[in-house]
PDB file of C-alpha atoms in Angstrom:
ATOM      1  CA  MET A   1      13.635  -3.520   5.094  1.00 51.00           C
ATOM      2  CA  SER A   2      13.716   0.237   5.555  1.00 53.00           C
ATOM      3  CA  ARG A   3      15.794   3.205   4.463  1.00 54.00           C
ATOM      4  CA  ARG A   4      16.198   6.368   6.493  1.00 50.00           C
ATOM      5  CA  SER A   5      15.731   9.306   4.158  1.00 55.00           C
ATOM      6  CA  PHE A   6      16.487  12.237   6.388  1.00 46.00           C
ATOM      7  CA  SER A   7      17.879  12.676   9.929  1.00 42.00           C
ATOM      8  CA  ASP A   8      18.282  10.158  12.752  1.00 42.00           C
ATOM      9  CA  SER A   9      15.450  11.801  14.708  1.00 43.00           C
ATOM     10  CA  SER A  10      11.992  10.483  13.877  1.00 44.00           C
ATOM     11  CA  ARG A  11      10.378  13.661  15.151  1.00 47.00           C
ATOM     12  CA  GLY A  12      12.678  15.780  12.997  1.00 48.00           C
ATOM     13  CA  ASP A  13      11.992  13.496  10.040  1.00 72.00           C
ATOM     14  CA  GLU A  14       8.227  13.885  10.313  1.00 75.00           C
ATOM     15  CA  GLN A  15       8.495  17.677  10.548  1.00 79.00           C
ATOM     16  CA  LEU A  16      10.650  17.743   7.420  1.00 82.00           C
ATOM     17  CA  VAL A  17       8.288  15.407   5.567  1.00 85.00           C
ATOM     18  CA  ARG A  18       5.390  17.772   6.278  1.00 87.00           C
ATOM     19  CA  GLN A  19       7.357  20.502   4.501  1.00 91.00           C
ATOM     20  CA  LEU A  20       7.994  18.365   1.420  1.00 92.00           C
ATOM     21  CA  PRO A  21       5.022  19.513  -0.698  1.00 93.00           C
ATOM     22  CA  ALA A  22       5.969  23.190  -0.376  1.00 93.00           C
ATOM     23  CA  LEU A  23       9.668  22.484  -0.989  1.00 93.00           C
ATOM     24  CA  LEU A  24       9.002  20.377  -4.059  1.00 95.00           C
ATOM     25  CA  ARG A  25       6.540  22.913  -5.478  1.00 94.00           C
ATOM     26  CA  GLN A  26       9.323  25.463  -5.256  1.00 94.00           C
ATOM     27  CA  HIS A  27      12.188  23.374  -6.616  1.00 95.00           C
ATOM     28  CA  ARG A  28      10.524  20.709  -8.817  1.00 95.00           C
ATOM     29  CA  PRO A  29       7.109  22.005  -9.888  1.00 95.00           C
ATOM     30  CA  ASP A  30       7.309  19.763 -12.957  1.00 96.00           C
ATOM     31  CA  LEU A  31       6.992  16.692 -10.716  1.00 96.00           C
ATOM     32  CA  MET A  32       4.198  18.095  -8.554  1.00 96.00           C
ATOM     33  CA  VAL A  33       1.496  18.519 -11.201  1.00 94.00           C
ATOM     34  CA  GLY A  34      -0.335  15.456  -9.889  1.00 95.00           C
ATOM     35  CA  GLU A  35      -0.705  16.594  -6.276  1.00 94.00           C
ATOM     36  CA  GLY A  36      -4.053  18.249  -6.911  1.00 93.00           C
ATOM     37  CA  LEU A  37      -5.728  15.349  -8.718  1.00 96.00           C
ATOM     38  CA  TYR A  38      -7.399  14.007  -5.571  1.00 96.00           C
ATOM     39  CA  ARG A  39      -8.351  14.968  -2.025  1.00 96.00           C
ATOM     40  CA  SER A  40      -8.026  12.333   0.644  1.00 97.00           C
ATOM     41  CA  PRO A  41     -11.112  11.512   2.732  1.00 96.00           C
ATOM     42  CA  ALA A  42     -10.940  12.084   6.486  1.00 95.00           C
ATOM     43  CA  GLY A  43      -8.782   9.549   8.311  1.00 96.00           C
ATOM     44  CA  PHE A  44      -6.133   9.249   5.586  1.00 97.00           C
ATOM     45  CA  THR A  45      -2.850  10.979   4.893  1.00 96.00           C
ATOM     46  CA  SER A  46      -3.303  13.874   2.496  1.00 95.00           C
ATOM     47  CA  TRP A  47      -3.028  13.072  -1.194  1.00 97.00           C
ATOM     48  CA  SER A  48      -0.571  15.951  -1.587  1.00 96.00           C
ATOM     49  CA  GLY A  49       1.578  14.523   1.202  1.00 95.00           C
ATOM     50  CA  HIS A  50       1.564  11.057  -0.352  1.00 97.00           C
ATOM     51  CA  TRP A  51       2.462  12.476  -3.747  1.00 97.00           C
ATOM     52  CA  ALA A  52       5.342  14.509  -2.311  1.00 96.00           C
ATOM     53  CA  LYS A  53       6.796  11.517  -0.425  1.00 96.00           C
ATOM     54  CA  ALA A  54       6.686   9.391  -3.593  1.00 97.00           C
ATOM     55  CA  VAL A  55       8.416  12.145  -5.584  1.00 97.00           C
ATOM     56  CA  ALA A  56      11.085  12.474  -2.875  1.00 95.00           C
ATOM     57  CA  VAL A  57      11.792   8.722  -3.066  1.00 95.00           C
ATOM     58  CA  GLU A  58      12.050   9.037  -6.855  1.00 95.00           C
ATOM     59  CA  LEU A  59      14.491  11.940  -6.617  1.00 95.00           C
ATOM     60  CA  ALA A  60      16.715   9.994  -4.202  1.00 93.00           C
ATOM     61  CA  LEU A  61      17.633   7.438  -6.892  1.00 91.00           C
ATOM     62  CA  GLU A  62      21.109   8.814  -7.526  1.00 91.00           C
ATOM     63  CA  GLN A  63      21.897   8.907  -3.814  1.00 91.00           C
ATOM     64  CA  SER A  64      20.554   5.372  -3.359  1.00 88.00           C
ATOM     65  CA  GLU A  65      22.696   4.106  -6.224  1.00 87.00           C
ATOM     66  CA  SER A  66      25.803   5.762  -4.778  1.00 90.00           C
ATOM     67  CA  ILE A  67      25.470   3.759  -1.544  1.00 89.00           C
ATOM     68  CA  ALA A  68      24.072   0.590  -3.164  1.00 85.00           C
ATOM     69  CA  ASP A  69      20.785   0.995  -1.265  1.00 85.00           C
ATOM     70  CA  HIS A  70      18.642  -1.616  -3.004  1.00 81.00           C
ATOM     71  CA  VAL A  71      15.469  -0.617  -1.170  1.00 83.00           C
ATOM     72  CA  GLY A  72      15.909   2.998  -2.231  1.00 88.00           C
ATOM     73  CA  ILE A  73      16.798   2.040  -5.816  1.00 87.00           C
ATOM     74  CA  TRP A  74      13.785  -0.183  -6.285  1.00 86.00           C
ATOM     75  CA  GLY A  75      11.506   2.261  -4.479  1.00 91.00           C
ATOM     76  CA  ALA A  76      12.639   5.093  -6.764  1.00 93.00           C
ATOM     77  CA  LYS A  77      12.024   2.997  -9.869  1.00 91.00           C
ATOM     78  CA  VAL A  78       8.522   2.016  -8.755  1.00 93.00           C
ATOM     79  CA  CYS A  79       7.556   5.548  -7.695  1.00 96.00           C
ATOM     80  CA  ARG A  80       8.753   7.022 -10.968  1.00 95.00           C
ATOM     81  CA  TRP A  81       6.912   4.409 -12.992  1.00 94.00           C
ATOM     82  CA  ALA A  82       3.723   4.937 -10.983  1.00 96.00           C
ATOM     83  CA  ARG A  83       3.896   8.674 -11.595  1.00 97.00           C
ATOM     84  CA  GLU A  84       4.554   8.365 -15.314  1.00 95.00           C
ATOM     85  CA  ILE A  85       1.719   5.905 -15.983  1.00 95.00           C
ATOM     86  CA  GLY A  86      -0.727   7.768 -13.738  1.00 96.00           C
ATOM     87  CA  ALA A  87      -1.281   5.048 -11.137  1.00 97.00           C
ATOM     88  CA  GLU A  88      -4.511   5.786  -9.274  1.00 97.00           C
ATOM     89  CA  PRO A  89      -5.149   5.736  -5.512  1.00 98.00           C
ATOM     90  CA  ARG A  90      -7.369   3.250  -3.726  1.00 98.00           C
ATOM     91  CA  PHE A  91      -8.602   4.243  -0.271  1.00 98.00           C
ATOM     92  CA  LEU A  92      -8.910   1.193   2.000  1.00 98.00           C
ATOM     93  CA  SER A  93     -11.694   1.381   4.575  1.00 98.00           C
ATOM     94  CA  PRO A  94     -10.799   0.584   8.212  1.00 97.00           C
ATOM     95  CA  ALA A  95     -13.209  -2.372   8.389  1.00 97.00           C
ATOM     96  CA  LEU A  96     -11.875  -3.967   5.215  1.00 97.00           C
ATOM     97  CA  ALA A  97      -8.284  -3.391   6.365  1.00 97.00           C
ATOM     98  CA  GLN A  98      -9.061  -5.272   9.570  1.00 95.00           C
ATOM     99  CA  ALA A  99     -10.674  -8.084   7.588  1.00 96.00           C
ATOM    100  CA  PHE A 100      -7.611  -8.293   5.319  1.00 97.00           C
ATOM    101  CA  LEU A 101      -5.351  -8.764   8.338  1.00 94.00           C
ATOM    102  CA  GLN A 102      -7.544 -11.686   9.426  1.00 94.00           C
ATOM    103  CA  THR A 103      -7.485 -13.375   6.012  1.00 96.00           C
ATOM    104  CA  GLU A 104      -4.950 -15.989   4.960  1.00 95.00           C
ATOM    105  CA  GLN A 105      -2.747 -14.754   2.140  1.00 92.00           C
ATOM    106  CA  PRO A 106      -2.880 -17.037  -0.901  1.00 90.00           C
ATOM    107  CA  THR A 107       0.211 -18.028  -2.859  1.00 87.00           C
ATOM    108  CA  LEU A 108       0.288 -16.031  -6.064  1.00 86.00           C
ATOM    109  CA  THR A 109       1.453 -17.787  -9.220  1.00 83.00           C
ATOM    110  CA  PRO A 110       2.335 -16.737 -12.799  1.00 84.00           C
ATOM    111  CA  ASP A 111      -1.359 -17.336 -13.612  1.00 84.00           C
ATOM    112  CA  LEU A 112      -2.198 -14.089 -11.784  1.00 87.00           C
ATOM    113  CA  PRO A 113      -4.089 -11.806 -14.211  1.00 89.00           C
ATOM    114  CA  ARG A 114      -2.227  -8.733 -15.423  1.00 89.00           C
ATOM    115  CA  ASP A 115      -5.311  -6.502 -15.481  1.00 92.00           C
ATOM    116  CA  ILE A 116      -3.928  -4.120 -12.821  1.00 94.00           C
ATOM    117  CA  SER A 117      -0.359  -2.992 -13.374  1.00 94.00           C
ATOM    118  CA  CYS A 118      -0.001  -0.425 -10.579  1.00 97.00           C
ATOM    119  CA  PHE A 119      -2.047   1.348  -7.900  1.00 98.00           C
ATOM    120  CA  ARG A 120      -1.495   3.444  -4.792  1.00 98.00           C
ATOM    121  CA  LEU A 121      -2.967   1.974  -1.620  1.00 98.00           C
ATOM    122  CA  LEU A 122      -3.826   4.611   0.975  1.00 98.00           C
ATOM    123  CA  LEU A 123      -4.293   3.102   4.411  1.00 98.00           C
ATOM    124  CA  PRO A 124      -6.551   4.389   7.189  1.00 96.00           C
ATOM    125  CA  LYS A 125      -4.622   5.865  10.074  1.00 94.00           C
ATOM    126  CA  GLY A 126      -3.572   3.355  12.709  1.00 92.00           C
ATOM    127  CA  THR A 127      -3.368   0.394  10.311  1.00 94.00           C
ATOM    128  CA  LEU A 128       0.363  -0.095   9.750  1.00 93.00           C
ATOM    129  CA  PHE A 129       3.366   0.996  11.811  1.00 89.00           C
ATOM    130  CA  SER A 130       7.071   0.655  11.090  1.00 83.00           C
ATOM    131  CA  GLU A 131       9.441  -1.123  13.463  1.00 75.00           C
ATOM    132  CA  GLU A 132      10.710   2.278  14.623  1.00 73.00           C
ATOM    133  CA  GLY A 133       7.234   3.556  15.440  1.00 77.00           C
ATOM    134  CA  PRO A 134       6.124   6.006  12.711  1.00 85.00           C
ATOM    135  CA  GLU A 135       3.182   4.949  10.578  1.00 91.00           C
ATOM    136  CA  ILE A 136       3.170   3.839   6.970  1.00 94.00           C
ATOM    137  CA  ARG A 137       0.014   5.394   5.538  1.00 96.00           C
ATOM    138  CA  SER A 138       0.454   4.743   1.835  1.00 98.00           C
ATOM    139  CA  VAL A 139       1.984   2.085  -0.397  1.00 97.00           C
ATOM    140  CA  VAL A 140       2.783   2.121  -4.113  1.00 98.00           C
ATOM    141  CA  VAL A 141       1.994  -1.344  -5.495  1.00 97.00           C
ATOM    142  CA  ALA A 142       3.432  -2.398  -8.856  1.00 95.00           C
ATOM    143  CA  GLU A 143       3.067  -5.577 -10.900  1.00 92.00           C
ATOM    144  CA  VAL A 144       6.666  -6.301 -11.872  1.00 88.00           C
ATOM    145  CA  ARG A 145       5.730  -8.089 -15.107  1.00 87.00           C
ATOM    146  CA  ALA A 146       4.261  -4.810 -16.387  1.00 89.00           C
ATOM    147  CA  MET A 147       7.547  -3.010 -15.756  1.00 87.00           C
ATOM    148  CA  GLN A 148       9.566  -4.640 -18.519  1.00 77.00           C
ATOM    149  CA  GLY A 149      12.658  -2.522 -19.148  1.00 71.00           C
ATOM    150  CA  TRP A 150      12.284  -0.632 -15.860  1.00 68.00           C
ATOM    151  CA  GLN A 151      13.856  -3.055 -13.402  1.00 63.00           C
ATOM    152  CA  PRO A 152      17.260  -2.066 -12.015  1.00 55.00           C
ATOM    153  CA  ASP A 153      20.069  -4.470 -12.894  1.00 58.00           C
ATOM    154  CA  ASN A 154      20.494  -5.528  -9.262  1.00 52.00           C
ATOM    155  CA  PHE A 155      16.852  -6.596  -8.831  1.00 52.00           C
ATOM    156  CA  GLN A 156      15.954  -9.585 -10.965  1.00 55.00           C
ATOM    157  CA  THR A 157      12.789 -11.656 -10.677  1.00 52.00           C
ATOM    158  CA  ALA A 158      12.321 -14.705 -12.868  1.00 53.00           C
ATOM    159  CA  CYS A 159       8.527 -14.664 -13.109  1.00 62.00           C
ATOM    160  CA  GLY A 160       7.541 -11.249 -11.822  1.00 76.00           C
ATOM    161  CA  GLY A 161       5.405 -10.499  -8.805  1.00 85.00           C
ATOM    162  CA  LEU A 162       4.330  -7.532  -6.719  1.00 90.00           C
ATOM    163  CA  ALA A 163       6.625  -4.786  -5.479  1.00 90.00           C
ATOM    164  CA  CYS A 164       5.106  -2.897  -2.538  1.00 94.00           C
ATOM    165  CA  VAL A 165       6.851   0.364  -1.634  1.00 94.00           C
ATOM    166  CA  GLY A 166       5.683   1.726   1.709  1.00 95.00           C
ATOM    167  CA  LEU A 167       6.108   5.433   2.424  1.00 95.00           C
ATOM    168  CA  GLY A 168       6.709   6.117   6.104  1.00 92.00           C
ATOM    169  CA  GLU A 169       5.550   9.304   7.790  1.00 91.00           C
ATOM    170  CA  ASP A 170       9.164   9.908   8.861  1.00 89.00           C
ATOM    171  CA  GLY A 171      10.513   9.632   5.314  1.00 89.00           C
ATOM    172  CA  SER A 172      11.576   5.977   5.522  1.00 89.00           C
ATOM    173  CA  THR A 173      10.987   3.699   2.562  1.00 90.00           C
ATOM    174  CA  TYR A 174       9.848   0.101   3.060  1.00 90.00           C
ATOM    175  CA  LEU A 175       9.908  -2.618   0.443  1.00 89.00           C
ATOM    176  CA  ALA A 176       7.933  -5.844   0.415  1.00 87.00           C
ATOM    177  CA  SER A 177       8.014  -8.185  -2.562  1.00 81.00           C
ATOM    178  CA  ASN A 178       5.687 -11.047  -3.416  1.00 81.00           C
ATOM    179  CA  LEU A 179       7.377 -13.133  -6.099  1.00 75.00           C
ATOM    180  CA  LEU A 180       5.522 -15.440  -8.459  1.00 75.00           C
ATOM    181  CA  ASP A 181       8.530 -17.752  -8.871  1.00 63.00           C
ATOM    182  CA  PRO A 182       8.574 -20.421  -6.083  1.00 57.00           C
ATOM    183  CA  VAL A 183      12.369 -20.781  -6.165  1.00 57.00           C
ATOM    184  CA  ALA A 184      13.003 -17.054  -5.893  1.00 54.00           C
ATOM    185  CA  ARG A 185      10.279 -16.780  -3.254  1.00 52.00           C
ATOM    186  CA  ALA A 186      12.054 -19.339  -1.059  1.00 47.00           C
ATOM    187  CA  GLN A 187      15.202 -17.205  -1.138  1.00 49.00           C
ATOM    188  CA  GLN A 188      13.514 -14.095   0.251  1.00 47.00           C
ATOM    189  CA  PRO A 189      14.765 -13.075   3.724  1.00 45.00           C
ATOM    190  CA  ALA A 190      12.408 -13.390   6.673  1.00 44.00           C
ATOM    191  CA  HIS A 191      10.842 -10.147   7.891  1.00 39.00           C
ATOM    192  CA  THR A 192      11.112  -9.216  11.555  1.00 35.00           C
ATOM    193  CA  ASP A 193       9.396  -6.766  13.832  1.00 34.00           C
ATOM    194  CA  PHE A 194      10.638  -5.450  17.189  1.00 29.00           C
ATOM    195  CA  SER A 195       7.597  -3.543  18.401  1.00 31.00           C
ATOM    196  CA  PRO A 196       4.824  -6.058  19.205  1.00 30.00           C
ATOM    197  CA  THR A 197       3.012  -3.603  21.442  1.00 32.00           C
ATOM    198  CA  LEU A 198       2.021  -1.651  18.317  1.00 33.00           C
ATOM    199  CA  TRP A 199      -0.145  -4.506  17.046  1.00 35.00           C
ATOM    200  CA  ASP A 200      -3.461  -5.684  18.387  1.00 40.00           C
ATOM    201  CA  TRP A 201      -5.169  -7.348  15.417  1.00 37.00           C
ATOM    202  CA  ASP A 202      -3.123 -10.525  14.985  1.00 41.00           C
ATOM    203  CA  ALA A 203      -4.398 -13.394  17.115  1.00 36.00           C
ATOM    204  CA  ASP A 204      -1.606 -15.551  15.726  1.00 37.00           C
ATOM    205  CA  GLY A 205       1.197 -13.274  16.863  1.00 33.00           C
ATOM    206  CA  VAL A 206       3.213 -10.401  15.450  1.00 34.00           C
ATOM    207  CA  LYS A 207       4.171 -10.361  11.814  1.00 53.00           C
ATOM    208  CA  GLY A 208       6.895  -8.163  10.397  1.00 80.00           C
ATOM    209  CA  THR A 209       6.061  -4.744   9.026  1.00 85.00           C
ATOM    210  CA  ALA A 210       6.942  -5.752   5.464  1.00 85.00           C
ATOM    211  CA  ALA A 211       4.920  -8.962   5.737  1.00 87.00           C
ATOM    212  CA  ARG A 212       1.848  -7.084   7.003  1.00 91.00           C
ATOM    213  CA  MET A 213       2.228  -4.502   4.255  1.00 93.00           C
ATOM    214  CA  GLU A 214       2.463  -7.267   1.675  1.00 93.00           C
ATOM    215  CA  GLN A 215      -0.642  -8.930   3.122  1.00 94.00           C
ATOM    216  CA  LEU A 216      -2.695  -5.741   2.805  1.00 96.00           C
ATOM    217  CA  CYS A 217      -1.494  -5.129  -0.751  1.00 97.00           C
ATOM    218  CA  VAL A 218      -2.121  -8.686  -1.987  1.00 96.00           C
ATOM    219  CA  HIS A 219      -5.687  -8.674  -0.668  1.00 97.00           C
ATOM    220  CA  ALA A 220      -6.279  -5.185  -2.105  1.00 98.00           C
ATOM    221  CA  LEU A 221      -5.190  -6.447  -5.523  1.00 97.00           C
ATOM    222  CA  LEU A 222      -7.360  -9.570  -5.317  1.00 96.00           C
ATOM    223  CA  VAL A 223     -10.420  -7.540  -4.309  1.00 97.00           C
ATOM    224  CA  GLN A 224      -9.958  -5.351  -7.382  1.00 97.00           C
ATOM    225  CA  LEU A 225      -9.639  -8.442  -9.573  1.00 95.00           C
ATOM    226  CA  TYR A 226     -12.291 -10.736  -8.091  1.00 95.00           C
ATOM    227  CA  ALA A 227     -14.537  -8.820  -5.657  1.00 96.00           C
ATOM    228  CA  LYS A 228     -15.356  -5.718  -7.655  1.00 95.00           C
ATOM    229  CA  HIS A 229     -18.541  -5.111  -5.665  1.00 96.00           C
ATOM    230  CA  LEU A 230     -16.208  -3.800  -2.946  1.00 98.00           C
ATOM    231  CA  VAL A 231     -14.724  -1.176  -5.305  1.00 98.00           C
ATOM    232  CA  ALA A 232     -16.756   2.030  -5.494  1.00 97.00           C
ATOM    233  CA  GLU A 233     -16.359   5.745  -6.034  1.00 96.00           C
ATOM    234  CA  GLY A 234     -16.963   8.091  -3.128  1.00 96.00           C
ATOM    235  CA  GLU A 235     -17.798  11.757  -2.895  1.00 95.00           C
ATOM    236  CA  ILE A 236     -15.072  14.316  -3.454  1.00 94.00           C
ATOM    237  CA  PRO A 237     -14.074  15.655  -0.023  1.00 93.00           C
ATOM    238  CA  PRO A 238     -14.442  19.416   0.470  1.00 90.00           C
ATOM    239  CA  ALA A 239     -11.372  21.542  -0.089  1.00 86.00           C
ATOM    240  CA  PRO A 240      -9.353  22.022   3.104  1.00 77.00           C
ATOM    241  CA  GLY A 241      -9.226  25.474   4.676  1.00 67.00           C
ATOM    242  CA  ALA A 242      -6.185  27.676   4.684  1.00 40.00           C
ATOM    243  CA  LYS A 243      -4.859  25.918   7.793  1.00 47.00           C
ATOM    244  CA  GLY A 244      -5.855  22.378   6.835  1.00 43.00           C
ATOM    245  CA  PHE A 245      -2.976  20.269   5.490  1.00 43.00           C
ATOM    246  CA  GLY A 246      -0.697  23.269   5.693  1.00 41.00           C
ATOM    247  CA  GLY A 247      -2.870  25.419   3.445  1.00 42.00           C
ATOM    248  CA  LEU A 248      -2.478  23.119   0.466  1.00 43.00           C
ATOM    249  CA  GLY A 249      -6.031  23.858  -0.665  1.00 42.00           C
ATOM    250  CA  LYS A 250      -5.004  27.335  -1.777  1.00 41.00           C
ATOM    251  CA  GLN A 251      -1.885  26.176  -3.589  1.00 43.00           C
ATOM    252  CA  SER A 252      -3.124  23.076  -5.370  1.00 43.00           C
ATOM    253  CA  ALA A 253      -1.594  22.569  -8.819  1.00 43.00           C
ATOM    254  CA  THR A 254      -4.974  21.486 -10.252  1.00 45.00           C
ATOM    255  CA  PRO A 255      -8.152  23.627 -10.365  1.00 45.00           C
ATOM    256  CA  ALA A 256     -10.915  22.523  -8.013  1.00 57.00           C
ATOM    257  CA  ASP A 257     -13.082  21.355 -10.907  1.00 68.00           C
ATOM    258  CA  GLY A 258     -10.295  18.968 -11.945  1.00 87.00           C
ATOM    259  CA  VAL A 259     -10.333  17.003  -8.684  1.00 94.00           C
ATOM    260  CA  ARG A 260     -11.290  13.362  -9.207  1.00 95.00           C
ATOM    261  CA  ALA A 261     -13.581  11.292  -7.019  1.00 96.00           C
ATOM    262  CA  PRO A 262     -11.778   8.936  -4.632  1.00 97.00           C
ATOM    263  CA  VAL A 263     -12.103   5.209  -5.307  1.00 98.00           C
ATOM    264  CA  TRP A 264     -12.722   3.170  -2.160  1.00 98.00           C
ATOM    265  CA  LEU A 265     -12.057  -0.440  -1.327  1.00 98.00           C
ATOM    266  CA  GLY A 266     -14.831  -1.513   1.056  1.00 97.00           C
ATOM    267  CA  LYS A 267     -16.402   1.922   1.509  1.00 96.00           C
ATOM    268  CA  ASP A 268     -19.519   0.452   3.166  1.00 96.00           C
ATOM    269  CA  TYR A 269     -18.000  -2.862   4.207  1.00 97.00           C
ATOM    270  CA  GLN A 270     -19.037  -4.311   7.565  1.00 95.00           C
ATOM    271  CA  LEU A 271     -17.193  -7.038   9.433  1.00 93.00           C
ATOM    272  CA  GLN A 272     -18.922 -10.397   9.612  1.00 91.00           C
ATOM    273  CA  CYS A 273     -19.864 -11.372  13.188  1.00 90.00           C
ATOM    274  CA  GLN A 274     -21.457 -14.330  14.909  1.00 83.00           C
ATOM    275  CA  PRO A 275     -22.588 -14.948  18.521  1.00 82.00           C
ATOM    276  CA  ALA A 276     -20.036 -16.390  20.923  1.00 70.00           C
ATOM    277  CA  ALA A 277     -22.524 -19.045  21.992  1.00 68.00           C
ATOM    278  CA  THR A 278     -21.674 -21.143  18.929  1.00 59.00           C
ATOM    279  CA  ALA A 279     -19.931 -24.358  19.951  1.00 54.00           C
ATOM    280  CA  GLY A 280     -16.151 -24.254  19.686  1.00 61.00           C
ATOM    281  CA  THR A 281     -15.890 -20.452  19.572  1.00 65.00           C
ATOM    282  CA  THR A 282     -14.474 -17.937  22.033  1.00 72.00           C
ATOM    283  CA  LYS A 283     -15.668 -14.350  22.361  1.00 72.00           C
ATOM    284  CA  GLY A 284     -13.295 -11.957  20.655  1.00 73.00           C
ATOM    285  CA  SER A 285     -11.688 -14.658  18.510  1.00 83.00           C
ATOM    286  CA  TRP A 286     -11.603 -14.814  14.720  1.00 89.00           C
ATOM    287  CA  GLN A 287     -12.491 -17.416  12.175  1.00 91.00           C
ATOM    288  CA  ARG A 288      -9.906 -16.440   9.605  1.00 93.00           C
ATOM    289  CA  GLY A 289     -10.859 -15.759   6.027  1.00 95.00           C
ATOM    290  CA  HIS A 290      -9.282 -17.133   2.872  1.00 95.00           C
ATOM    291  CA  TRP A 291      -9.424 -17.031  -0.926  1.00 94.00           C
ATOM    292  CA  ARG A 292     -10.537 -20.076  -2.897  1.00 90.00           C
ATOM    293  CA  ALA A 293     -10.775 -20.921  -6.558  1.00 84.00           C
ATOM    294  CA  ILE A 294     -14.350 -21.013  -7.851  1.00 81.00           C
ATOM    295  CA  SER A 295     -13.496 -23.915 -10.167  1.00 72.00           C
ATOM    296  CA  PRO A 296     -12.124 -26.949  -8.265  1.00 64.00           C
ATOM    297  CA  LEU A 297     -10.539 -28.208 -11.490  1.00 60.00           C
ATOM    298  CA  GLU A 298      -8.042 -25.349 -11.631  1.00 58.00           C
ATOM    299  CA  GLY A 299      -5.406 -24.257  -9.170  1.00 58.00           C
ATOM    300  CA  PRO A 300      -5.587 -21.091  -7.056  1.00 60.00           C
ATOM    301  CA  VAL A 301      -5.235 -17.856  -9.026  1.00 61.00           C
ATOM    302  CA  ALA A 302      -5.543 -19.748 -12.334  1.00 60.00           C
ATOM    303  CA  SER A 303      -9.335 -19.474 -12.173  1.00 68.00           C
ATOM    304  CA  PRO A 304     -11.615 -16.755 -10.794  1.00 82.00           C
ATOM    305  CA  MET A 305     -11.455 -16.614  -7.014  1.00 89.00           C
ATOM    306  CA  GLU A 306     -13.904 -15.746  -4.282  1.00 93.00           C
ATOM    307  CA  TRP A 307     -13.241 -14.366  -0.837  1.00 96.00           C
ATOM    308  CA  VAL A 308     -14.453 -16.287   2.176  1.00 95.00           C
ATOM    309  CA  GLU A 309     -14.625 -13.453   4.704  1.00 95.00           C
ATOM    310  CA  PRO A 310     -13.248 -13.683   8.241  1.00 95.00           C
ATOM    311  CA  VAL A 311     -15.804 -13.814  11.041  1.00 93.00           C
ATOM    312  CA  LEU A 312     -15.460 -12.076  14.411  1.00 89.00           C
ATOM    313  CA  VAL A 313     -16.922 -13.977  17.330  1.00 87.00           C
ATOM    314  CA  GLY A 314     -18.753 -11.359  19.387  1.00 71.00           C
TER     315      GLY A 314
END
């Protein structure tokens, strides 16, 4: 599901989105104090740009309510909550993103630990595209059970789950939800995608944009819960020049010494490969990964889990 935030022209939308940080600094400086907390590593959307898009979604709440836009309403609620609790970014490495898309997504249950209530997943460029073409380079991921008292009246979930709010480069907002209640989960509409030429990682066929976004977010959460060796701090990127990112380095709301180190998922991760000569394998194919419970006596998610990584046949 998507919501157009600006004009009908994607090119015009993206140009306007690039102006958002400067516009919001001028008109809502109170909401832009977090834009200088981080600097994005090369290959990611700028942290300032992500922050501005999330603030813009938050500010569109009244408009979304006036037209009963449920995607916009829920997106605004999640973005506001993430800002107020200081949800931190996680930068997903390209190799780990590719491995996630070749890993079966487990069914989450109410046994899912509540250790992580919200995070911002920044995706490497070229990972996720919308049906209309523009990329989605960042997602705000919230654990609904932690948002007691924040849910809009028209969005009820019996047992909680994940709400994944994707921020498109053209200003569109995408929503994917992973519910923990089996009955509610069965009532979720199917996701569709009309641009299969944009995808080249799925051997099993095209999945919808929202479904792919959900897949990336679920695996990112599970890695933070159960594969913490893949979570590591990186070096603070150098400040951009006057022309980089529209000159944001000179106008940052936070002094340079207040910039925090980026936290990576899979910073040094390498894809698992095996020779194509192995019986029953085809060069270029994948042996898909999966998550499994360490204790066979407990169901998935109820006990600690381990990731069986996908393997690329080379």
